[in-house]
Tab-separated table of C-alpha atoms and ligand atoms in Angstrom:
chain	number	residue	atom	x	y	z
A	6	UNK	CA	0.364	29.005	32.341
A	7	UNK	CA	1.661	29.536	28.792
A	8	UNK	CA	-1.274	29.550	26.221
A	9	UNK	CA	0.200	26.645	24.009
A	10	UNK	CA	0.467	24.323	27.644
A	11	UNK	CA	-3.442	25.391	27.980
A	12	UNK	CA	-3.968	24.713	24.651
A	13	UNK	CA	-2.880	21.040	24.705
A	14	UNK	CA	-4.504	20.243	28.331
A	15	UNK	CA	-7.497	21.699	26.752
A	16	UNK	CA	-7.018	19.461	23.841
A	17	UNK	CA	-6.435	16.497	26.146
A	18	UNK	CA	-9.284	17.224	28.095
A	19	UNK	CA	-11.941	16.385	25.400
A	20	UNK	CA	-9.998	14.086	23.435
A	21	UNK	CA	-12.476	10.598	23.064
A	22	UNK	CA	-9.859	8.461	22.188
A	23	UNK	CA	-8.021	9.229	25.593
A	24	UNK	CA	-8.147	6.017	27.437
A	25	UNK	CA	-6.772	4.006	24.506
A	26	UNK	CA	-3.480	5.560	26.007
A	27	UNK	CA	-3.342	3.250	29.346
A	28	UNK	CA	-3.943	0.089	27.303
A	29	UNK	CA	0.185	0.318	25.373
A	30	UNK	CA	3.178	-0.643	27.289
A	31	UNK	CA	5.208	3.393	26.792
A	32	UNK	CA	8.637	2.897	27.216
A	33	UNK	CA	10.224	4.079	30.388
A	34	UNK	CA	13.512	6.123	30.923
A	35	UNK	CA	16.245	5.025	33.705
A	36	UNK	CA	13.966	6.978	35.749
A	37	UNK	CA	10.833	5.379	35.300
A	38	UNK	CA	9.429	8.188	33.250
A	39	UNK	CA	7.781	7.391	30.469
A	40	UNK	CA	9.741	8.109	27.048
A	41	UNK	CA	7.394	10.526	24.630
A	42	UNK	CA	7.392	8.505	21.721
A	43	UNK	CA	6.665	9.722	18.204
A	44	UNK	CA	8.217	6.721	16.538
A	45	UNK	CA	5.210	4.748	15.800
A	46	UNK	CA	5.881	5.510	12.576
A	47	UNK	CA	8.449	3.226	12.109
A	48	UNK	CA	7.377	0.557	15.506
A	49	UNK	CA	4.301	0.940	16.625
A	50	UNK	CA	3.935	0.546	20.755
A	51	UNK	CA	2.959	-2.624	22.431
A	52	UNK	CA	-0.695	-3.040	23.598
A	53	UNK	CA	-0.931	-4.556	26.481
A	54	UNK	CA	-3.801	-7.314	26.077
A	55	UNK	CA	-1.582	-8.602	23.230
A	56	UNK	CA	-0.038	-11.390	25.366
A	57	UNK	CA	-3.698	-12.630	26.122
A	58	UNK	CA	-4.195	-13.463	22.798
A	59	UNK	CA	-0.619	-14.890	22.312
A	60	UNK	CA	-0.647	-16.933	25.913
A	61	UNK	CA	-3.901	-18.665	24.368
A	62	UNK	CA	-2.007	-19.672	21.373
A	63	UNK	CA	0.521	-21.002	23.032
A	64	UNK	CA	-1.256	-23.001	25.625
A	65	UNK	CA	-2.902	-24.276	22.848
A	66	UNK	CA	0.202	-25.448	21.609
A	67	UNK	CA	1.340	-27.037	25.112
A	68	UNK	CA	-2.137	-28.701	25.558
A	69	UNK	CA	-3.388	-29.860	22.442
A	70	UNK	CA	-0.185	-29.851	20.083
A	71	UNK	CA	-1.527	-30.345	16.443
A	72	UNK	CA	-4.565	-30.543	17.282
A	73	UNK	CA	-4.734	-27.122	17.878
A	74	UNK	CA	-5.407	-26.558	14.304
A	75	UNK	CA	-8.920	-27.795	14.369
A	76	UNK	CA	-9.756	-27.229	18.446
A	77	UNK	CA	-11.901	-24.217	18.819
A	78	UNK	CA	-11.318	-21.624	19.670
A	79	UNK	CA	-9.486	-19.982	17.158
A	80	UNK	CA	-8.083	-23.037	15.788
A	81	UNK	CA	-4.896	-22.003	13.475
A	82	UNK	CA	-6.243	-23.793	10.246
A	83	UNK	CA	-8.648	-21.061	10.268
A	84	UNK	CA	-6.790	-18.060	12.035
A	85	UNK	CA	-5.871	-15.652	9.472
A	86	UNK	CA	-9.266	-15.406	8.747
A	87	UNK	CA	-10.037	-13.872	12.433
A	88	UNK	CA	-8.023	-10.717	10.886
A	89	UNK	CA	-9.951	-10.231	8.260
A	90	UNK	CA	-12.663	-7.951	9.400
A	91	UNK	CA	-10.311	-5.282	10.982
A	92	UNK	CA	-8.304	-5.649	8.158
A	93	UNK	CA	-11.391	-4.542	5.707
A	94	UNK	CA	-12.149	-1.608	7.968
A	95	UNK	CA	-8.666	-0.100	8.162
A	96	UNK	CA	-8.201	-0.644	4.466
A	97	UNK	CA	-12.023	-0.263	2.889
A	98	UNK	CA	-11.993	-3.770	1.484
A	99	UNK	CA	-14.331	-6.883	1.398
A	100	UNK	CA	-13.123	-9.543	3.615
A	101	UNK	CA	-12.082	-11.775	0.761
A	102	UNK	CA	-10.352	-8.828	-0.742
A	103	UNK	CA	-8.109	-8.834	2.337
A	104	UNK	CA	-5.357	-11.399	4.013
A	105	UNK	CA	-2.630	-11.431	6.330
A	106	UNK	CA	0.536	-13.066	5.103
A	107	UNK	CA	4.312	-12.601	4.659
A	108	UNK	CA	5.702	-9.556	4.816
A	109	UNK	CA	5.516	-6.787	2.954
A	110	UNK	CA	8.441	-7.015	0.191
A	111	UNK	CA	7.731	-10.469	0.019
A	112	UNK	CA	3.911	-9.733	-0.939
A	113	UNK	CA	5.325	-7.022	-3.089
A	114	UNK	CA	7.289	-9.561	-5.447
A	115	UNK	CA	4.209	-11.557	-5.275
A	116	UNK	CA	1.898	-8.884	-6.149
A	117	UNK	CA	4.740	-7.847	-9.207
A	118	UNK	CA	3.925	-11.503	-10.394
A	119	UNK	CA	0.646	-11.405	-10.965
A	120	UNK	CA	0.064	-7.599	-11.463
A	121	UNK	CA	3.090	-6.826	-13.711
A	122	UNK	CA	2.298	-7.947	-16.783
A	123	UNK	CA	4.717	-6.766	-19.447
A	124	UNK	CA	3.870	-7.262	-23.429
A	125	UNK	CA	5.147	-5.381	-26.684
A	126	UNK	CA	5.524	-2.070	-25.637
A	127	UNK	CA	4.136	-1.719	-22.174
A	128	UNK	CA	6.355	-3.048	-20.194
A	129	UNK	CA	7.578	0.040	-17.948
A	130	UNK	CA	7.070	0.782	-14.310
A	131	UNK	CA	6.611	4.110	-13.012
A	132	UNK	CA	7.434	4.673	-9.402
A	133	UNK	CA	8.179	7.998	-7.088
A	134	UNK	CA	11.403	9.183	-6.688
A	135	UNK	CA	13.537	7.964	-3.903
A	136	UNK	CA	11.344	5.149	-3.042
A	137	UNK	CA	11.998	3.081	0.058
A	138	UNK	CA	15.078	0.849	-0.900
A	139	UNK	CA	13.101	-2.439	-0.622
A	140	UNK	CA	10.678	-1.003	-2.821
A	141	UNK	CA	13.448	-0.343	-5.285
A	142	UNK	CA	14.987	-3.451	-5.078
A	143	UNK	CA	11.998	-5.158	-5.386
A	144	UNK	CA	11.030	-3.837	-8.892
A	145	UNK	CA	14.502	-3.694	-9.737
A	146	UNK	CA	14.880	-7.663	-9.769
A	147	UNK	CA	11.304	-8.183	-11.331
A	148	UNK	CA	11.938	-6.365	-14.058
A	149	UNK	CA	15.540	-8.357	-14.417
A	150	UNK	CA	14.186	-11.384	-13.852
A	151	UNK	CA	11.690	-10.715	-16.888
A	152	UNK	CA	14.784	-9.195	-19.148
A	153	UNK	CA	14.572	-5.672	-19.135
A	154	UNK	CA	17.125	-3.440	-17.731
A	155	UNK	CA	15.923	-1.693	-15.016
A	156	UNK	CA	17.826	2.021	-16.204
A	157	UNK	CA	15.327	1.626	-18.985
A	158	UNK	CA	12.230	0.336	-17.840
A	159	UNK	CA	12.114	2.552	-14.001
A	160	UNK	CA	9.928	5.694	-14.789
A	161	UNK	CA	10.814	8.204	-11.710
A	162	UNK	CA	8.611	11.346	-10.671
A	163	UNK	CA	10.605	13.613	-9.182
A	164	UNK	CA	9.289	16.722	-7.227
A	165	UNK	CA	9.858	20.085	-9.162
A	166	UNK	CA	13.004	21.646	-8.487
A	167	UNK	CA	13.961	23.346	-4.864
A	168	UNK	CA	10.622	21.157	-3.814
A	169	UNK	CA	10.650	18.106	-1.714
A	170	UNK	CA	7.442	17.020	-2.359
A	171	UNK	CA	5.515	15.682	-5.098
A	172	UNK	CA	2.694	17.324	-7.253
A	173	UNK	CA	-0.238	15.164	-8.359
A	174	UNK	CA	-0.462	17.195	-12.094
A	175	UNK	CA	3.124	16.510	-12.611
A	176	UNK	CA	2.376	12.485	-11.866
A	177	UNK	CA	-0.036	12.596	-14.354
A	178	UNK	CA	1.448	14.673	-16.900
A	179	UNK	CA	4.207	12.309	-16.668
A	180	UNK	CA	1.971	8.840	-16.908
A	181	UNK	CA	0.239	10.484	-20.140
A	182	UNK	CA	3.578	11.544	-21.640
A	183	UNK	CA	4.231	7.172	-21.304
A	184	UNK	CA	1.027	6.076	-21.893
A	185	UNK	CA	1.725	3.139	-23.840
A	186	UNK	CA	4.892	1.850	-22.304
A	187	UNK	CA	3.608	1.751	-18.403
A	188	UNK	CA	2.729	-1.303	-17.186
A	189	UNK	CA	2.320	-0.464	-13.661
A	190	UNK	CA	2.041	2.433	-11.637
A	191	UNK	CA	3.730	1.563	-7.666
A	192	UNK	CA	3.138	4.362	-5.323
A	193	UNK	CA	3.334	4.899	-1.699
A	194	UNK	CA	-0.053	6.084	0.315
A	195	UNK	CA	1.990	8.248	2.864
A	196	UNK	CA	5.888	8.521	1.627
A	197	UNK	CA	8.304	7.569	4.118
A	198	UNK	CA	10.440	10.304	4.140
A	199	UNK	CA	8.565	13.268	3.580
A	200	UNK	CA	5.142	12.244	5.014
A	201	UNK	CA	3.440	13.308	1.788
A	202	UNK	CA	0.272	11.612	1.097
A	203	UNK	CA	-0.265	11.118	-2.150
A	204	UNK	CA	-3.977	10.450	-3.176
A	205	UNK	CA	-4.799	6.950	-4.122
A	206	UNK	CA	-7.563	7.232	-5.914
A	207	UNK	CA	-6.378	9.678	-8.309
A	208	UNK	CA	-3.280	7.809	-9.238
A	209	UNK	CA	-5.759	5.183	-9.767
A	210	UNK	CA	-8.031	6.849	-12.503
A	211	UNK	CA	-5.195	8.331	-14.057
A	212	UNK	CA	-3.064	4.643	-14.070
A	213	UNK	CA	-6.718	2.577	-15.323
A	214	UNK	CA	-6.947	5.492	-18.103
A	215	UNK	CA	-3.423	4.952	-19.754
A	216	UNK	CA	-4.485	1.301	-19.576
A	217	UNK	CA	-1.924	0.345	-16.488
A	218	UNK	CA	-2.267	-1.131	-12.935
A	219	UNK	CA	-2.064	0.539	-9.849
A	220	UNK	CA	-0.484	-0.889	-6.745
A	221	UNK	CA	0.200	0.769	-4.025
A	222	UNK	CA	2.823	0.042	-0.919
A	223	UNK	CA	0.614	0.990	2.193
A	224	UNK	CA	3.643	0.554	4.886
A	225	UNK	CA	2.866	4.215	6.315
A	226	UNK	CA	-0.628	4.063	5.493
A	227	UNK	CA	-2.492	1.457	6.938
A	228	UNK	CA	-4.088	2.597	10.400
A	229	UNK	CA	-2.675	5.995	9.611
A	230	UNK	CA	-4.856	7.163	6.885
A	231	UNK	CA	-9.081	6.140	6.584
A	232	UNK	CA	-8.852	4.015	3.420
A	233	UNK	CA	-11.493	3.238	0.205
A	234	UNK	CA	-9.176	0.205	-1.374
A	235	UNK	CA	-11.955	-1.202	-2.697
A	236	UNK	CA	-14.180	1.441	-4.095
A	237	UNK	CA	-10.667	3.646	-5.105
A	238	UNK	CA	-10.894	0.481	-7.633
A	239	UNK	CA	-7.029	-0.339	-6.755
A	240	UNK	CA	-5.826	-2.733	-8.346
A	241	UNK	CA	-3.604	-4.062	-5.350
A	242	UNK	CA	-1.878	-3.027	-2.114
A	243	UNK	CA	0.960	-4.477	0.291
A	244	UNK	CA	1.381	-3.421	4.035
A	245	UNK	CA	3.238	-4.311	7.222
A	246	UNK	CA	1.916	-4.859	10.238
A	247	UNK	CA	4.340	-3.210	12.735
A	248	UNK	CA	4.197	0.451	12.251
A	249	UNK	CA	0.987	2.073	12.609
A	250	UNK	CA	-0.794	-1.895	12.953
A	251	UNK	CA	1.218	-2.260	16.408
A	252	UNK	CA	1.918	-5.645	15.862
A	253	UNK	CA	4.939	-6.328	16.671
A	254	UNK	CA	8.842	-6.349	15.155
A	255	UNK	CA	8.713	-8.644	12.107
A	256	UNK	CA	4.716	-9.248	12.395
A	257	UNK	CA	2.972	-10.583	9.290
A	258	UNK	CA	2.353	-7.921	6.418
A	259	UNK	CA	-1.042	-7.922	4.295
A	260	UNK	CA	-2.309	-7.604	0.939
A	261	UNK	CA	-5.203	-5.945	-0.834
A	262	UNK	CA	-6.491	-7.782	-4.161
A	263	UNK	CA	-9.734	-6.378	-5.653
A	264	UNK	CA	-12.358	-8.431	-6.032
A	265	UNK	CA	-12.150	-7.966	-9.942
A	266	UNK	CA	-9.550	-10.583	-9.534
A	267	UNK	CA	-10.580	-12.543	-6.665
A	268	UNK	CA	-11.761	-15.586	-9.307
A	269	UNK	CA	-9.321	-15.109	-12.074
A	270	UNK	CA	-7.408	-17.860	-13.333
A	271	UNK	CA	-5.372	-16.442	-16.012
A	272	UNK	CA	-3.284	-14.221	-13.925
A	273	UNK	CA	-0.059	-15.969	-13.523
A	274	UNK	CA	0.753	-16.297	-9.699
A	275	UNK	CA	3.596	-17.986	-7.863
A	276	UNK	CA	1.582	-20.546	-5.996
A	277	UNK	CA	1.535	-22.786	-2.448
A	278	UNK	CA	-0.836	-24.903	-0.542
A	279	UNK	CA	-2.424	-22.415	1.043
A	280	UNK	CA	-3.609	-20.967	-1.498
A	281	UNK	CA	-4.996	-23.180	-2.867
A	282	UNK	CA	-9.105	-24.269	-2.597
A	283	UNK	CA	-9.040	-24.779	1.238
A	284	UNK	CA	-12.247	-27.880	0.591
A	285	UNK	CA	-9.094	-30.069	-1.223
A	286	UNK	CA	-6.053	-28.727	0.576
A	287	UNK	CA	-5.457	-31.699	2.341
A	288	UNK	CA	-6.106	-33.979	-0.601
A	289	UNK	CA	-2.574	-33.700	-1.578
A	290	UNK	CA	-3.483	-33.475	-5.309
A	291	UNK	CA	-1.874	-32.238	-8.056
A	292	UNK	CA	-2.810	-28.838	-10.084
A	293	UNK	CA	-3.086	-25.677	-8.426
A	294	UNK	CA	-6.744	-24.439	-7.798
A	295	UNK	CA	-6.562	-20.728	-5.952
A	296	UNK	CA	-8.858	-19.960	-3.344
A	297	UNK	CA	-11.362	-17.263	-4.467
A	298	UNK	CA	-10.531	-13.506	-3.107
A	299	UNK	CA	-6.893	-12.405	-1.773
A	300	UNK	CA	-6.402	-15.812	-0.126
A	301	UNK	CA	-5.518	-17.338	-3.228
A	302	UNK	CA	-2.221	-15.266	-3.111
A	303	UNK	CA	-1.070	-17.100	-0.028
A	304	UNK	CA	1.831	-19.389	0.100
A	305	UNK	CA	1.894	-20.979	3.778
A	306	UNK	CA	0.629	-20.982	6.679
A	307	UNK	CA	0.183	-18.085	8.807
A	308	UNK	CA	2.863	-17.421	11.443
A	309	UNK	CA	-0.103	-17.848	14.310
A	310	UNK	CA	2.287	-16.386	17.315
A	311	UNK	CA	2.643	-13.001	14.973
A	312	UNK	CA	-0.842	-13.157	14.370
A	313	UNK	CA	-2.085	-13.890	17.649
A	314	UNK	CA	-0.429	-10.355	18.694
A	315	UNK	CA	-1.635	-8.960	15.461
A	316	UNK	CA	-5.268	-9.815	16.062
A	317	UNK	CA	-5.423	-8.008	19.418
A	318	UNK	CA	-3.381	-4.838	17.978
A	319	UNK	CA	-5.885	-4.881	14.586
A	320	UNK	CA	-9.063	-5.329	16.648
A	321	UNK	CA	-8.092	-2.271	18.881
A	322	UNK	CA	-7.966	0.366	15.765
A	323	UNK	CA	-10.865	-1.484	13.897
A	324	UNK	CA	-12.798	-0.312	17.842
A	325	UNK	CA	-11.167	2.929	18.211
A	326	UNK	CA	-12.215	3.446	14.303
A	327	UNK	CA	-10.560	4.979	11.288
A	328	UNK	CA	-12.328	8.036	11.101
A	329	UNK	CA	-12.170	8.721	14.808
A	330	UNK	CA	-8.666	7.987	15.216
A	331	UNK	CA	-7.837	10.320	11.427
A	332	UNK	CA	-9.998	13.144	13.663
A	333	UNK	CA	-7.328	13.266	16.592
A	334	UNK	CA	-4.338	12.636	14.150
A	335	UNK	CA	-5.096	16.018	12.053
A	336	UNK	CA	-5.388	17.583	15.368
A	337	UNK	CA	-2.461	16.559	17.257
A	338	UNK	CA	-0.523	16.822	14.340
A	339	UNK	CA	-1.508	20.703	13.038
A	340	UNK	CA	-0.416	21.238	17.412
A	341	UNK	CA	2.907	19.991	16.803
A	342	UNK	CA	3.214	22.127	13.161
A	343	UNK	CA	2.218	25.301	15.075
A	344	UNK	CA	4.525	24.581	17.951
A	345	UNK	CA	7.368	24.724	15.540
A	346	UNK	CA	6.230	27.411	14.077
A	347	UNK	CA	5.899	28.985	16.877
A	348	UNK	CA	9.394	28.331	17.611
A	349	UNK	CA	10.828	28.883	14.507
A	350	UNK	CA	8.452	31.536	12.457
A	351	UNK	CA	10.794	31.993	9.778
A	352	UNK	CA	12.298	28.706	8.896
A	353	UNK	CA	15.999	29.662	9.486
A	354	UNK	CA	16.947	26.204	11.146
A	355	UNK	CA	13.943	23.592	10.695
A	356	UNK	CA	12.133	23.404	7.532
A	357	UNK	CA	9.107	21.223	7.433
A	358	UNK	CA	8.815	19.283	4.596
A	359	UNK	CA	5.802	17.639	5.059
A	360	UNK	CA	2.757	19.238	2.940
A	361	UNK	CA	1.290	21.918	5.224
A	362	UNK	CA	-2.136	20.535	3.871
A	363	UNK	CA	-3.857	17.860	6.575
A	364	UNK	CA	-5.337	16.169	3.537
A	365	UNK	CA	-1.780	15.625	2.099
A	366	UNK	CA	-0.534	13.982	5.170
A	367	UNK	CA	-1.030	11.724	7.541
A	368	UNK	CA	0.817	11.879	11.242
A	369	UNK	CA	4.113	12.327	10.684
A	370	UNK	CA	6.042	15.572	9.815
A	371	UNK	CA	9.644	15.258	8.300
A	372	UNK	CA	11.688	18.223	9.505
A	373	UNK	CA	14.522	19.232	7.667
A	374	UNK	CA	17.294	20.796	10.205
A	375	UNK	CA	19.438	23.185	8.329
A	376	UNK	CA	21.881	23.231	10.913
A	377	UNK	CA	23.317	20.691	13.406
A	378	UNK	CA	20.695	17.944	12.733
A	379	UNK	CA	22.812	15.355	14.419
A	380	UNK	CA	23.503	17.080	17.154
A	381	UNK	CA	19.789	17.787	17.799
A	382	UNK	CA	18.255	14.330	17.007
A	383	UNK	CA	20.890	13.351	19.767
A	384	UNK	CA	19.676	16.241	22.093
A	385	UNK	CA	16.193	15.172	21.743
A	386	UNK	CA	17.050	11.578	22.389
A	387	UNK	CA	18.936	12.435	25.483
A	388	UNK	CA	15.463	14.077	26.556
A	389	UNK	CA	14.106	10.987	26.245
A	390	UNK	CA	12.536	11.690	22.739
A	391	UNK	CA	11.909	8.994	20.639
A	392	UNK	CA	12.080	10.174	16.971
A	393	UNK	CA	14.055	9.259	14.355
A	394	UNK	CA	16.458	9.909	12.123
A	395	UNK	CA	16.398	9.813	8.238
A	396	UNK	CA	19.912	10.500	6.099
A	397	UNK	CA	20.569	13.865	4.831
A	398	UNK	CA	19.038	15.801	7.622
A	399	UNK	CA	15.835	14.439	8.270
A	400	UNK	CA	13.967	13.942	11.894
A	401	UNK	CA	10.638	12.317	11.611
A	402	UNK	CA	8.089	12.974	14.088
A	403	UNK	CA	5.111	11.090	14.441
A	404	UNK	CA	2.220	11.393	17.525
A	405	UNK	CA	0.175	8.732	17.330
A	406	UNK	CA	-3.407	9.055	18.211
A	407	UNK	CA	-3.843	5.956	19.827
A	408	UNK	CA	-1.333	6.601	22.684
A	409	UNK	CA	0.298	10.256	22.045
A	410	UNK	CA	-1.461	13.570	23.739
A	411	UNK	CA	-0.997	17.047	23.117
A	412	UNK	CA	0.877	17.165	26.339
A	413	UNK	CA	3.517	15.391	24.159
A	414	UNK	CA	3.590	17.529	21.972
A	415	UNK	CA	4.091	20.586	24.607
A	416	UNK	CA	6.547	19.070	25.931
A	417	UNK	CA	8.369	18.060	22.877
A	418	UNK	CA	8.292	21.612	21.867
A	419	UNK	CA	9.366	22.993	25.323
A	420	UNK	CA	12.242	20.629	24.909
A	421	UNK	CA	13.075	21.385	21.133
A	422	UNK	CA	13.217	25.071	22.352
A	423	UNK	CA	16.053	24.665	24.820
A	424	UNK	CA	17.483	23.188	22.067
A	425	UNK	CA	17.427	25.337	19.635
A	426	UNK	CA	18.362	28.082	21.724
A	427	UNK	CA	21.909	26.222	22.522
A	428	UNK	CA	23.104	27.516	18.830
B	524	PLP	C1	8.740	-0.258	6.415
B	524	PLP	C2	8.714	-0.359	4.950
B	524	PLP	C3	9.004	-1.563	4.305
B	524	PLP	C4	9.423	-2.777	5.104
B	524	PLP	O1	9.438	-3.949	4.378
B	524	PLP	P1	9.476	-5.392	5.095
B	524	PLP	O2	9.417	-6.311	3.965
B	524	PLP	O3	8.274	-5.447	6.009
B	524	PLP	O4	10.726	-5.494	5.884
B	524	PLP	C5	8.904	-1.600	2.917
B	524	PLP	N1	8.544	-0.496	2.205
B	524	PLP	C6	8.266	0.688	2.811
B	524	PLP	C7	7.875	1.874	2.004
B	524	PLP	C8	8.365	0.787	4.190
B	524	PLP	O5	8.123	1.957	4.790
């Protein structure tokens, strides 16, 4: 048997989180075989208990109609709160620090509204790079909508040159060199593209020390990464729900607001009724109280089919645990960096651009194919390989520890190989 096959059965073999595997829906080929899938990255798999959850809600809503919001169980007046615990564990927050809502560029704006607070000088916002479009256009607008011109008032980090990655010295050297015109410091957890993680809390201390806030967009993060939200002191943080959360195409995002906030009244918010103090809701009154905590941010209420699912898929990592499931993802993931490496010692036609550091990344590495990327993303996929595919030359690969195995990985490499070996 070839030692890197033994290694992963032997890898398999005393893997705790195994059985988690039989509880997702993988998808199948015409064959019936199930697809390896290292796209949870960007859709995370389907558990299967998910439709118990979401057949309760909607037999509520066949049996009781609006009454379901106050029939127990779960009745939907009170259901975003039933996320709240898993949320806190994934993220390292207080329950009232936490709340599903939205999605995520939505909760960004909102988050810009209350967090970006320009005035004299400071009124710049530093962000990586080649951030994620939405991310872009999000701060973009916010900073037109307030008057400034966005070529102006956009601080971008760039990685050094001939480097795809960022370095946490430079961030700071940069923030210092601005000091009094940054407003806001917006940063990824995991990056997108590169699968660099860069580490919250420093950005943090260095953002609180020039006197700005630190947000952070958590999209690859959350249930990827163990996180401290709360004692990192963040300021705030914005997620979806349907990468590494499982929940579903579209499912409701989150946001983090520390509890330094979570009863102040002079940050200026865009408001709606849910939000606001839950004991007068229905009093139909004038003047906008908040709720205390994050669920003063929220607008309306929750989407309760999305977060039916999302309760299920939450619930699962909050059981498998955040440190547990972090254990198997540095594992599987330094397999599938020494497979290619194994393949391809010297770099000549996949360059990994991922840190090589497990505390720099989370699940996914980012190879760069030097030659012929197309045409091997299509190879792969024609193997049924589910991976994906990032403009220049980019194919992400992400084994998820909740329903990859090191088999996977074996066989992604055995595949890859035969690949390669075609140029
Ligand atoms: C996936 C992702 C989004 C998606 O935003 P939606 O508002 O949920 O559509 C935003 N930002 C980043 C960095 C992402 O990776």
């Amino acid at each position: 048997m070839p030692k890197l096959l033994d290694t992963a059965l032997q890898l398999d073999k005393s893997d705790l989180l195994k059985h988690y595997r039989e509880q997702f829906h993988i998808p199948k080929d015409e064959e019936g075989k199930a697809k390896i899938y290292f796209c949870g990255n960007s859709l995370g798999l389907q558990p299967k208990k998910v439709t118990q959850y979401l057949q309760e809600s909607l037999h509520k809503w066949q049996s009781q109609g609006v009454e379901g919001h106050f029939e127990e169980p779960a009745p939907w007046l009170t259901y975003h709160i039933l996320l709240k615990a898993s949320l806190a564990h994934i993220t390292g927050a207080h329950e009232h620090e936490v709340v599903a809502m939205n999605n995520l560029t939505t909760n960004l704006h909102l988050m810009m509204v209350s967090f970006y607070r320009p005035s004299g000088q400071r009124y710049k916002i530093m962000l990586e790079a080649g951030a994620f479009p939405s991310d872009q256009y999000a701060v973009e607008s916010q900073l037109r909508f307030r008057g400034y011109d966005p070529e102006d008032a956009i601080i971008e980090v760039q990685p050094k040159p001939g480097e795809e990655t960022l370095h946490m010295d430079d961030i700071i050297a940069r923030m210092h060199e601005h000091k009094e015109e940054i407003a806001l410091v917006l940063f990824p957890g995991v990056q997108y593209y590169t699968g660099q993680y860069i580490d919250i809390q420093k950005i943090t201390e260095a953002a609180h020390e020039i006197g700005a806030k630190a947000g952070f967009d958590l999209a690859h993060t959350v249930g990827n990464i163990p996180l401290q939200l709360h004692d990192w002191n963040v300021d705030f943080a914005v997620w979806c729900s349907y990468k590494y959360l499982n929940s579903g195409p579209g499912s409701n995002g989150g946001v983090f607001v520390h509890e330094h906030y979570a009863s102040d009244t002079t940050l200026t918010r865009f408001a709606g009724w849910w939000g606001h103090d839950e004991k007068e809701r229905f009093q139909m009154k004038k003047g906008f109280r908040p709720m205390y905590g994050a669920d003063g941010w929220q607008l309306s209420n929750v989407n309760i089919l999305s977060a039916s699912v999302q309760r299920f898929a939450l619930e699962m990592i909050a059981q498998a645990g955040m440190e547990n499931l972090r254990k198997k993802s540095i594992q599987l993931t330094d397999f599938l960096e020494s497979c290619i490496q194994e393949l391809d010692p010297e770099g000549q036609q996949i360059k990994i651009i991922t840190p090589s550091n497990p505390e720099e990344r989370g699940c996914q590495l980012s190879m760069f194919v030097l030659r012929g990327g197309k045409h091997l993303f299509q190879k792969l996929t024609e193997a049924s390989i589910v991976v994906d595919w990032r403009e220049p030359n980019v194919i992400r690969v992400a084994p998820n520890p909740l329903y990859n195995t090191f088999e996977e990985v074996y066989r992604f490499y055995e595949i890859l190989k035969s690949t390669l070996h075609a140029y």
